[in-house]
Amino acid sequence: MKLRDLLSSRVRQAMSVAAIPSDCQPMVAPSKGPQFGDYQANGAMAAAKRMKTNPRELATKIVDALQLDDIAAKVEIAGPGFINIHLKPAWLARELHTTLDDERLGIDPVEKPQTVVVDYSAPNLAKEMHVGHLRSTIIGDALARLLEFQGHRVIRQNHVGDWGTQFGMLITHLQDKMDAEGGKVPKLSDLETFYREAKVRFDQEPEFAQRARDNVVKLQAGDTTCLGYWRTFIEISVAHSEEIYRKLNVTLTHDDIKPESAYNDALPGVIKTLQQQGLAVEDQGAQVVFLDELADKEGNPLPVIVQKSGGGYLYATTDLAAVDYRCHQLNADRVLYFIDARQSLHMKQVFAVSRKAGFATDQVSLEHHPFGTMMGEDGKPFKTRSGGTVKLAELLDEAIVRAEALLADKASDLTAEEQKDAARKIGIGAVKYADLAKTRTNDYIFSWDSMLSFEGNTAPYLQYAYTRIQSIFRKARIDGDSLTGAIALDETAEQALALKLLQFEEQLDQVARDALPHLLCTYLYELSSLFMKFYEQCPILRSDIATQVRDSRLRLCQATARTLAQGLELLGIEVMDRM
Ligand code: ARG
């Protein structure tokens, strides 16, 4: 149920009765404070301006025509023409009751499902996954989960980098190792070391460097021996990424991998299309598209190289082929790219060329959703003490170890196994949530202490709120899922909590539209805080509390727990019954 949409449509009807032009918006939004009611309709001011009339008078006309008797207890006009709507607690209670009858908390799948391609994670397979891949992986996965939950057809695309000149050096090194081991595939438990070894040899052994270069040519020409080594290497690297996805509770699977190399055969066609349309022209031996729409201040069009003078293709060429595939084979309505803000210009170029050349369909929405950099507490990009890149695998292990230590400090009745499970959920949840809760486009500071705190806008705080509710159910000796009693909202704290619970669906819409998961985090945090307030002010299991009141309050607990668990699941974060 979307409160906001419901109120908007009622206000719209009233505006039409008041003879306001139909393109004037009702502008309904949650109120900024309880003194302004639960929702505000602020459209009277803009409409009055358009109609050159007095806004307060116009607001009065709207209110006179407004039919909200079933929903609202009071509708008031404030200031220059704000319409404040106070909802009826009994109506809120009934609505909440209905949402609880539904497994999906009353959230219907969208009427018009779209095909949405989500491009995320996409590490380069030459190296081990490092913290630079964390944001794309976590944020992209949250959006993929959410869009799927809303009923869209989500196609995950893990556009991994598995092609390019570095692979010559890597497969040559692998070849030598395997030759030395009689053909046995070495265990590359540490891809980073393997990469470094290959690089050192490439820089120091001219004979190795020559073979590596020859192997690049052979690989690109489809030489089966070289391709065999390359595949072996890629498999090991993919297995490494998949282990990280499992640890991170990220939904990407093997089938979602659509590597750069998958587009190799399409690249000559991309160039040909661009040439035929007169978009790509030769410039110093290279094929270049000049974009007027991205010209500099002097009006010089921006050159985008799509083929190097030696005939080699570029990162952008592959992305053009990928747009074509996503639009014409996958029939995407939306393509979401979760890539570092530093690639913004690259994405602009790819989108502009795709539109001109028709790789993109007219109706597709191509969206780059950039994000900032993860910083260390020193305010510089996050590095190890010695200045190296932080491996994702090690970072996640550390998160779990730190969460274990936290739990060990608490008096708990968990078995060793339960404690281990809880530590994993808390540690991984903390890392993910700390990222998701920040406005995506900003840089953010990675801080163990703040992300693992049980206070503030953190995963442990939300997980704790959830376990707190479960412990109430245990104390009451009831199964929280099976509650069905009536809900009554007599206290202000109960009303505020119920209203927030009913706003879950409209919040999800905004997160999905703008690809901003931090809005969902803020929502869940506010929900937990309202719950804590309710819990303090409204005793539940105290012996002097009437059964009916107690049961109604337990229902509010149930609604909060279910909304928290659902919201966190959409973010890819797990809850637990005890901690
Ligand atoms: N592999 C690239 C990198 O690590 C990211 C790829 C993102 N996706 C894309 N379609 N360009 O920078």
XYZ file of C-alpha atoms and ligand atoms in Angstrom:
591
model
C 0.000 0.000 0.000
C 1.380 3.371 -0.961
C 0.041 6.014 1.369
C 1.582 8.784 -0.595
C 0.016 7.689 -3.889
C -3.352 7.206 -2.258
C -3.302 10.701 -0.766
C -1.968 12.180 -3.997
C -4.828 10.777 -5.978
C -7.412 12.062 -3.504
C -5.848 15.521 -3.496
C -5.663 15.456 -7.284
C -9.404 14.751 -7.446
C -10.081 17.645 -5.107
C -7.874 19.919 -7.197
C -9.866 19.026 -10.241
C -13.113 19.841 -8.454
C -11.524 23.167 -7.498
C -10.952 23.765 -11.230
C -7.157 23.664 -10.970
C -5.388 22.748 -14.243
C -4.643 19.036 -14.342
C -0.889 19.479 -14.840
C -0.560 21.130 -11.427
C 0.877 18.598 -8.984
C -0.645 17.810 -5.558
C 2.904 17.556 -4.118
C 2.127 15.184 -1.294
C 5.017 14.278 1.016
C 5.503 13.029 4.577
C 5.369 15.962 7.005
C 8.578 17.303 8.483
C 7.275 17.096 12.034
C 4.221 15.769 13.934
C 2.849 19.302 14.390
C 2.294 19.377 10.609
C 0.311 16.160 10.583
C 1.420 12.959 8.926
C 1.462 14.111 5.319
C 1.431 17.476 3.655
C -0.006 18.499 0.315
C 1.927 21.513 -0.879
C 0.582 21.925 -4.394
C -1.769 24.839 -3.641
C 1.017 27.449 -3.717
C 2.325 26.552 -7.162
C -1.195 26.184 -8.524
C -2.208 29.589 -7.124
C 0.812 31.161 -8.741
C -0.172 29.652 -12.073
C -3.785 30.757 -11.692
C -2.791 34.151 -10.270
C -5.009 33.735 -7.240
C -4.606 33.662 -3.463
C -2.938 30.393 -2.344
C -4.703 30.146 0.978
C -8.064 30.574 -0.634
C -7.187 27.969 -3.208
C -6.057 25.604 -0.446
C -9.430 26.130 1.246
C -11.193 25.197 -1.969
C -9.100 22.035 -2.252
C -9.792 21.085 1.353
C -13.534 21.695 0.871
C -13.531 19.254 -2.035
C -11.160 16.782 -0.403
C -12.748 13.449 0.427
C -10.644 11.933 3.145
C -13.252 11.079 5.759
C -12.329 7.422 5.716
C -8.598 8.100 6.113
C -7.993 11.383 7.873
C -8.942 12.546 11.359
C -8.157 16.168 10.592
C -7.114 18.284 7.618
C -5.733 21.749 8.298
C -4.420 24.638 6.280
C -1.231 26.190 7.567
C 0.953 29.110 6.542
C 0.540 30.363 2.971
C -1.431 27.275 1.891
C 0.100 24.050 3.184
C -2.484 21.337 3.656
C -1.642 19.187 6.674
C -3.246 15.782 6.841
C -3.581 13.945 10.144
C -4.400 10.291 9.529
C -6.849 8.290 11.614
C -5.117 5.870 13.966
C -7.915 3.345 13.426
C -7.392 3.500 9.689
C -3.609 3.109 10.059
C -4.227 0.120 12.307
C -6.488 -1.534 9.747
C -4.034 -0.914 6.931
C -1.211 -2.376 8.969
C -3.323 -5.384 9.739
C -3.882 -5.953 6.026
C -0.183 -5.677 5.156
C 0.634 -8.222 7.836
C -1.753 -10.702 6.234
C 0.458 -10.675 3.197
C 3.787 -12.421 2.863
C 5.142 -9.509 0.881
C 3.939 -7.006 3.465
C 1.319 -5.767 1.055
C 3.839 -4.832 -1.602
C 2.415 -5.890 -4.942
C 4.736 -6.639 -7.838
C 4.836 -3.703 -10.273
C 2.114 -3.595 -12.899
C 4.498 -3.106 -15.789
C 7.634 -5.130 -15.143
C 10.707 -3.880 -16.965
C 13.737 -5.755 -18.162
C 16.560 -4.235 -16.173
C 20.191 -5.074 -16.848
C 22.402 -4.442 -13.835
C 26.109 -4.180 -14.587
C 28.070 -4.515 -11.364
C 31.120 -5.922 -9.596
C 33.097 -6.552 -12.814
C 36.594 -7.067 -11.399
C 39.589 -7.452 -13.649
C 40.503 -11.099 -13.509
C 44.224 -10.474 -13.917
C 44.350 -9.605 -10.235
C 42.719 -10.520 -7.007
C 39.577 -8.625 -5.983
C 40.494 -5.656 -3.828
C 38.538 -3.013 -1.948
C 38.088 -1.029 -5.143
C 35.515 -3.609 -6.219
C 33.575 -3.582 -2.993
C 31.268 -0.643 -3.628
C 30.114 -1.722 -7.074
C 29.512 -5.259 -5.838
C 27.522 -4.278 -2.759
C 25.503 -1.407 -4.205
C 24.762 -3.180 -7.482
C 23.606 -6.277 -5.644
C 21.240 -4.284 -3.435
C 19.605 -2.754 -6.501
C 19.382 -6.090 -8.291
C 17.666 -7.613 -5.246
C 15.278 -4.703 -4.870
C 14.256 -4.533 -8.543
C 13.692 -8.268 -8.555
C 11.563 -8.028 -5.439
C 9.498 -5.347 -7.139
C 8.784 -7.807 -9.911
C 11.101 -6.558 -12.626
C 13.008 -8.971 -14.811
C 16.560 -8.404 -13.619
C 19.512 -9.551 -15.696
C 22.770 -9.354 -13.813
C 25.816 -8.751 -15.960
C 29.217 -9.228 -14.431
C 31.327 -7.530 -17.104
C 34.623 -8.956 -15.847
C 37.892 -7.881 -17.441
C 39.367 -11.083 -18.840
C 41.035 -9.779 -21.975
C 43.910 -7.482 -22.792
C 47.665 -7.472 -22.894
C 48.322 -8.363 -19.240
C 46.997 -11.826 -19.914
C 49.980 -12.529 -22.198
C 52.305 -12.197 -19.246
C 50.065 -14.183 -16.917
C 49.547 -17.154 -19.179
C 53.248 -17.275 -20.052
C 54.065 -17.463 -16.360
C 51.403 -20.118 -15.872
C 52.734 -22.088 -18.835
C 56.239 -22.115 -17.318
C 54.926 -23.175 -13.928
C 52.883 -25.974 -15.418
C 55.781 -27.157 -17.568
C 57.936 -27.306 -14.458
C 55.278 -29.333 -12.658
C 54.742 -31.805 -15.466
C 51.505 -30.189 -16.598
C 49.917 -29.915 -13.173
C 47.891 -26.772 -12.578
C 49.532 -24.944 -9.677
C 47.359 -23.849 -6.796
C 47.135 -20.114 -7.187
C 45.881 -19.442 -3.718
C 47.364 -15.998 -3.994
C 46.615 -14.379 -7.324
C 48.248 -11.169 -6.250
C 51.628 -12.850 -5.741
C 51.232 -14.648 -9.023
C 50.581 -11.350 -10.802
C 53.600 -9.751 -9.158
C 55.878 -12.663 -10.058
C 54.771 -12.455 -13.679
C 55.268 -8.699 -13.729
C 58.780 -8.957 -12.288
C 59.719 -11.519 -14.908
C 58.151 -9.380 -17.631
C 60.224 -6.391 -16.536
C 63.472 -8.288 -15.944
C 63.632 -11.186 -18.405
C 63.647 -10.012 -22.041
C 63.066 -13.548 -23.259
C 59.976 -13.902 -21.031
C 58.691 -10.510 -22.129
C 59.040 -11.478 -25.760
C 57.178 -14.746 -25.242
C 54.475 -12.868 -23.320
C 54.015 -10.448 -26.211
C 53.966 -13.288 -28.722
C 51.372 -15.045 -26.603
C 49.107 -11.983 -26.649
C 49.139 -12.060 -30.440
C 48.541 -15.814 -30.472
C 45.776 -15.548 -27.912
C 43.994 -12.887 -29.898
C 44.396 -14.962 -33.053
C 42.674 -17.861 -31.302
C 45.668 -20.170 -30.804
C 44.285 -23.196 -28.955
C 47.292 -23.773 -26.682
C 47.296 -20.167 -25.544
C 43.536 -20.179 -25.143
C 43.852 -23.313 -22.995
C 46.254 -21.627 -20.556
C 44.159 -18.511 -20.588
C 41.049 -20.486 -19.695
C 42.852 -22.228 -16.863
C 43.940 -18.907 -15.484
C 40.475 -17.350 -15.838
C 38.856 -20.296 -14.088
C 41.088 -19.900 -11.072
C 40.458 -16.191 -10.934
C 36.689 -16.576 -11.330
C 36.638 -19.174 -8.559
C 38.354 -16.646 -6.346
C 35.719 -13.977 -7.094
C 32.943 -16.438 -6.487
C 34.308 -17.278 -3.088
C 34.171 -13.594 -2.243
C 30.585 -13.320 -3.493
C 29.598 -16.215 -1.256
C 31.295 -14.678 1.728
C 29.689 -11.339 1.001
C 26.249 -12.855 0.502
C 26.093 -11.378 -2.972
C 23.708 -12.972 -5.473
C 26.074 -13.059 -8.471
C 26.579 -16.528 -9.899
C 28.640 -18.090 -12.630
C 25.830 -17.545 -15.118
C 25.914 -13.799 -14.576
C 29.437 -13.524 -15.905
C 29.489 -11.982 -19.330
C 33.173 -11.224 -19.715
C 34.794 -8.674 -22.001
C 36.090 -11.512 -24.149
C 32.525 -12.566 -24.948
C 32.284 -9.481 -27.146
C 35.474 -10.137 -29.145
C 33.668 -11.390 -32.209
C 31.330 -8.414 -32.226
C 34.051 -5.765 -32.201
C 34.844 -5.637 -35.956
C 31.107 -5.170 -36.564
C 30.981 -2.275 -34.101
C 33.719 -0.469 -36.038
C 32.067 -1.248 -39.335
C 28.723 0.153 -38.209
C 30.397 3.297 -36.944
C 32.281 3.729 -40.221
C 29.243 3.121 -42.382
C 27.359 5.787 -40.508
C 30.244 8.171 -40.953
C 30.687 8.344 -37.205
C 34.133 6.734 -36.981
C 36.848 8.360 -39.053
C 40.533 7.631 -39.417
C 42.803 9.858 -37.387
C 46.551 9.112 -37.323
C 45.827 5.509 -38.192
C 43.257 5.048 -35.434
C 39.466 4.936 -35.766
C 37.961 7.820 -33.843
C 34.455 9.125 -33.182
C 34.317 12.880 -32.585
C 31.529 13.914 -30.255
C 30.194 17.448 -30.601
C 27.893 16.928 -27.646
C 30.882 16.498 -25.362
C 32.952 19.328 -26.824
C 35.344 21.322 -24.654
C 34.980 25.047 -23.884
C 36.622 26.028 -27.165
C 34.110 23.905 -29.037
C 36.538 21.128 -30.017
C 34.612 17.871 -30.228
C 35.725 15.127 -27.868
C 37.595 12.303 -29.607
C 36.693 8.741 -28.613
C 39.158 6.177 -29.936
C 37.376 2.963 -30.872
C 40.243 1.162 -32.614
C 43.957 1.697 -32.152
C 46.276 2.240 -35.111
C 47.595 -1.319 -34.768
C 44.048 -2.661 -35.059
C 43.545 -3.328 -31.335
C 40.224 -2.558 -29.683
C 39.625 -0.652 -26.492
C 37.614 -0.817 -23.294
C 35.103 1.572 -24.910
C 34.689 -0.626 -28.005
C 33.705 -3.566 -25.826
C 31.261 -1.402 -23.928
C 29.626 -0.342 -27.200
C 29.189 -3.988 -28.158
C 27.751 -4.622 -24.698
C 25.177 -1.826 -25.076
C 24.130 -3.321 -28.408
C 23.792 -6.793 -26.870
C 21.867 -5.546 -23.867
C 19.470 -3.487 -25.961
C 18.949 -5.784 -28.914
C 19.442 -9.262 -27.487
C 18.398 -8.842 -23.880
C 15.759 -6.219 -24.793
C 16.580 -4.039 -21.831
C 14.290 -1.200 -20.784
C 16.895 0.064 -18.342
C 20.621 -0.606 -18.071
C 22.182 0.349 -14.743
C 25.959 0.658 -14.489
C 27.492 0.659 -11.024
C 30.957 1.945 -11.732
C 33.352 4.271 -9.948
C 32.811 7.998 -10.539
C 36.221 8.161 -12.198
C 34.739 6.372 -15.188
C 31.997 8.966 -15.664
C 33.496 10.400 -18.833
C 33.970 6.923 -20.258
C 30.298 6.158 -19.643
C 29.181 9.451 -21.173
C 31.168 8.636 -24.294
C 29.804 5.130 -24.527
C 26.221 6.336 -24.070
C 26.576 9.172 -26.583
C 28.141 6.978 -29.283
C 25.573 4.228 -28.613
C 22.685 6.649 -29.094
C 24.109 8.037 -32.315
C 24.964 4.674 -33.802
C 21.779 2.951 -32.714
C 23.490 0.399 -30.446
C 21.050 1.782 -27.884
C 17.361 1.582 -28.657
C 15.442 4.866 -28.503
C 13.442 3.926 -25.451
C 16.181 2.361 -23.310
C 17.306 4.223 -20.234
C 21.110 4.035 -19.918
C 22.119 5.019 -16.415
C 25.552 5.340 -14.916
C 25.214 5.330 -11.140
C 28.631 6.433 -9.977
C 30.044 6.188 -6.486
C 32.879 7.808 -4.604
C 36.042 6.289 -3.216
C 36.457 4.337 -0.002
C 38.897 6.264 2.179
C 41.015 5.251 5.143
C 40.657 7.025 8.486
C 43.545 9.233 7.401
C 41.303 10.627 4.681
C 43.349 9.068 1.871
C 42.240 6.193 -0.361
C 42.027 3.030 1.729
C 45.348 1.123 1.754
C 47.202 -1.392 3.893
C 49.661 -0.051 6.494
C 52.469 -0.538 4.021
C 50.537 1.303 1.332
C 49.426 -1.737 -0.695
C 45.946 -2.463 -1.977
C 43.722 -4.159 0.571
C 42.560 -7.566 -0.590
C 38.868 -8.031 -0.258
C 39.210 -11.568 1.076
C 41.399 -10.349 3.939
C 39.160 -7.407 4.701
C 36.115 -9.656 5.028
C 37.968 -12.112 7.236
C 39.028 -9.280 9.489
C 35.409 -8.076 9.715
C 34.342 -11.504 10.961
C 37.196 -11.751 13.464
C 36.350 -8.319 14.832
C 32.678 -9.247 15.163
C 33.664 -12.446 16.969
C 35.648 -10.415 19.466
C 32.678 -8.113 19.992
C 30.370 -11.028 20.685
C 32.873 -12.685 22.987
C 32.806 -9.540 25.131
C 29.066 -9.844 25.599
C 27.501 -12.240 28.030
C 25.611 -14.566 25.746
C 23.875 -17.891 25.790
C 24.809 -18.741 22.206
C 26.492 -22.009 21.372
C 29.902 -21.771 19.737
C 28.341 -22.492 16.396
C 25.609 -19.883 16.779
C 28.239 -17.406 17.800
C 30.244 -18.103 14.687
C 27.214 -17.668 12.502
C 26.237 -14.444 14.243
C 29.787 -13.096 13.904
C 29.712 -13.717 10.179
C 26.370 -11.980 9.752
C 27.395 -9.036 11.911
C 30.868 -8.603 10.434
C 29.808 -8.872 6.801
C 26.615 -6.928 7.458
C 28.630 -4.115 9.048
C 30.959 -3.771 6.062
C 28.097 -3.805 3.586
C 25.834 -1.503 5.531
C 28.566 1.067 6.168
C 28.898 1.362 2.428
C 25.223 1.278 1.536
C 24.223 3.805 4.185
C 26.394 6.566 2.737
C 25.154 8.774 -0.073
C 26.468 6.812 -3.012
C 28.133 9.667 -4.845
C 30.298 10.768 -1.913
C 33.642 9.388 -0.832
C 33.382 7.705 2.544
C 35.693 6.859 5.369
C 36.059 3.200 6.184
C 36.109 2.895 9.958
C 35.912 -0.428 11.795
C 34.847 1.201 15.034
C 31.914 3.111 13.654
C 30.614 0.349 11.380
C 30.702 -2.238 14.169
C 29.086 0.000 16.756
C 25.802 -1.109 18.245
C 24.705 2.485 18.275
C 23.824 4.762 15.400
C 23.034 3.999 11.803
C 24.865 0.655 11.569
C 24.051 -2.929 10.661
C 24.662 -4.206 14.216
C 22.161 -1.653 15.543
C 19.472 -2.855 13.144
C 20.311 -6.503 13.683
C 20.167 -5.883 17.392
C 16.724 -4.275 17.098
C 15.603 -7.409 15.304
C 16.992 -9.772 17.965
C 15.475 -7.598 20.658
C 12.039 -8.254 19.153
C 12.730 -11.967 18.878
C 13.664 -12.035 22.547
C 10.335 -10.389 23.405
C 8.587 -13.219 21.564
C 10.688 -15.789 23.397
C 9.870 -14.195 26.720
C 6.174 -14.176 25.850
C 6.499 -17.785 24.701
C 4.876 -17.075 21.395
C 5.786 -17.592 17.796
C 6.102 -14.121 16.326
C 5.039 -15.289 12.894
C 1.724 -16.703 13.987
C 0.274 -13.576 15.610
C -3.023 -12.488 14.086
C -4.706 -10.316 16.732
C -6.210 -6.864 16.265
C -4.076 -3.743 16.288
C -5.039 -0.607 18.192
C -2.934 2.536 18.072
C -3.715 4.539 21.198
C -0.309 5.939 22.058
C 1.577 8.506 19.997
C 4.619 6.226 19.874
C 2.461 3.441 18.458
C 0.990 5.719 15.822
C 4.374 7.023 14.735
C 5.718 3.488 14.438
C 2.693 2.279 12.455
C 2.922 5.204 10.053
C 6.594 4.488 9.419
C 5.870 0.818 8.815
C 3.270 1.746 6.223
C 5.782 3.924 4.387
C 8.049 1.010 3.518
C 6.709 0.476 0.018
C 6.843 4.073 -1.135
C 10.392 4.294 0.170
C 11.407 1.298 -1.930
C 10.056 2.957 -5.055
C 12.335 5.903 -4.644
C 15.370 3.726 -3.934
C 14.719 1.726 -7.097
C 14.140 4.764 -9.267
C 17.210 6.718 -8.228
C 19.403 3.724 -7.342
C 20.061 5.196 -3.922
C 20.176 2.438 -1.295
C 21.144 4.869 1.459
C 17.513 6.004 1.477
C 16.469 2.512 2.455
C 19.133 2.462 5.176
C 17.900 5.777 6.550
C 14.371 4.411 6.527
C 15.353 1.256 8.424
C 17.349 3.268 10.911
C 14.442 5.614 11.570
C 12.128 2.647 11.856
C 14.390 1.031 14.478
C 14.648 4.268 16.390
C 10.859 4.636 16.438
C 10.611 1.065 17.583
C 13.055 1.679 20.442
C 11.014 4.713 21.486
C 7.814 2.680 21.380
C 9.487 -0.072 23.375
C 10.518 2.386 26.066
C 7.157 4.105 26.284
C 4.757 1.222 25.777
C 5.288 -1.731 28.073
C 4.340 -5.009 26.477
C 4.737 -7.925 28.817
C 4.239 -6.143 32.136
C 1.621 -7.884 34.247
C -0.642 -4.821 34.500
C -1.009 -4.550 30.728
C -4.379 -5.761 29.406
C -4.220 -8.762 27.097
C -5.673 -6.849 24.178
C -3.107 -4.067 24.494
C -0.328 -6.576 24.902
C -1.407 -8.468 21.799
C -1.682 -5.333 19.739
C 1.809 -4.259 20.823
C 3.154 -7.681 19.959
C 1.698 -7.169 16.498
C 3.673 -3.939 16.189
C 6.760 -5.913 17.188
C 5.949 -8.468 14.543
C 5.464 -5.812 11.856
C 8.732 -4.130 12.773
C 10.685 -7.389 12.750
C 9.298 -8.406 9.396
C 9.933 -5.019 7.814
C 13.463 -4.902 9.204
C 14.248 -8.398 7.956
C 12.769 -7.675 4.543
C 14.550 -4.349 4.211
C 17.877 -5.807 5.273
C 17.437 -8.736 2.933
C 17.023 -6.314 0.051
C 20.344 -4.837 1.095
C 21.881 -8.297 1.222
C 22.224 -8.311 5.015
C 21.159 -11.204 7.211
C 19.451 -11.102 10.581
C 19.627 -13.578 13.471
C 17.334 -14.467 16.352
C 19.931 -13.969 19.045
C 23.255 -12.262 19.384
N 36.460 -4.053 -15.160
C 36.217 -2.655 -14.996
C 37.116 -2.101 -13.903
O 37.552 -2.827 -13.029
C 34.784 -2.339 -14.640
C 33.774 -2.706 -15.686
C 32.478 -2.019 -15.467
N 31.502 -2.309 -16.468
C 31.514 -1.849 -17.733
N 30.555 -2.204 -18.520
N 32.453 -1.032 -18.143
O 37.373 -0.906 -13.896
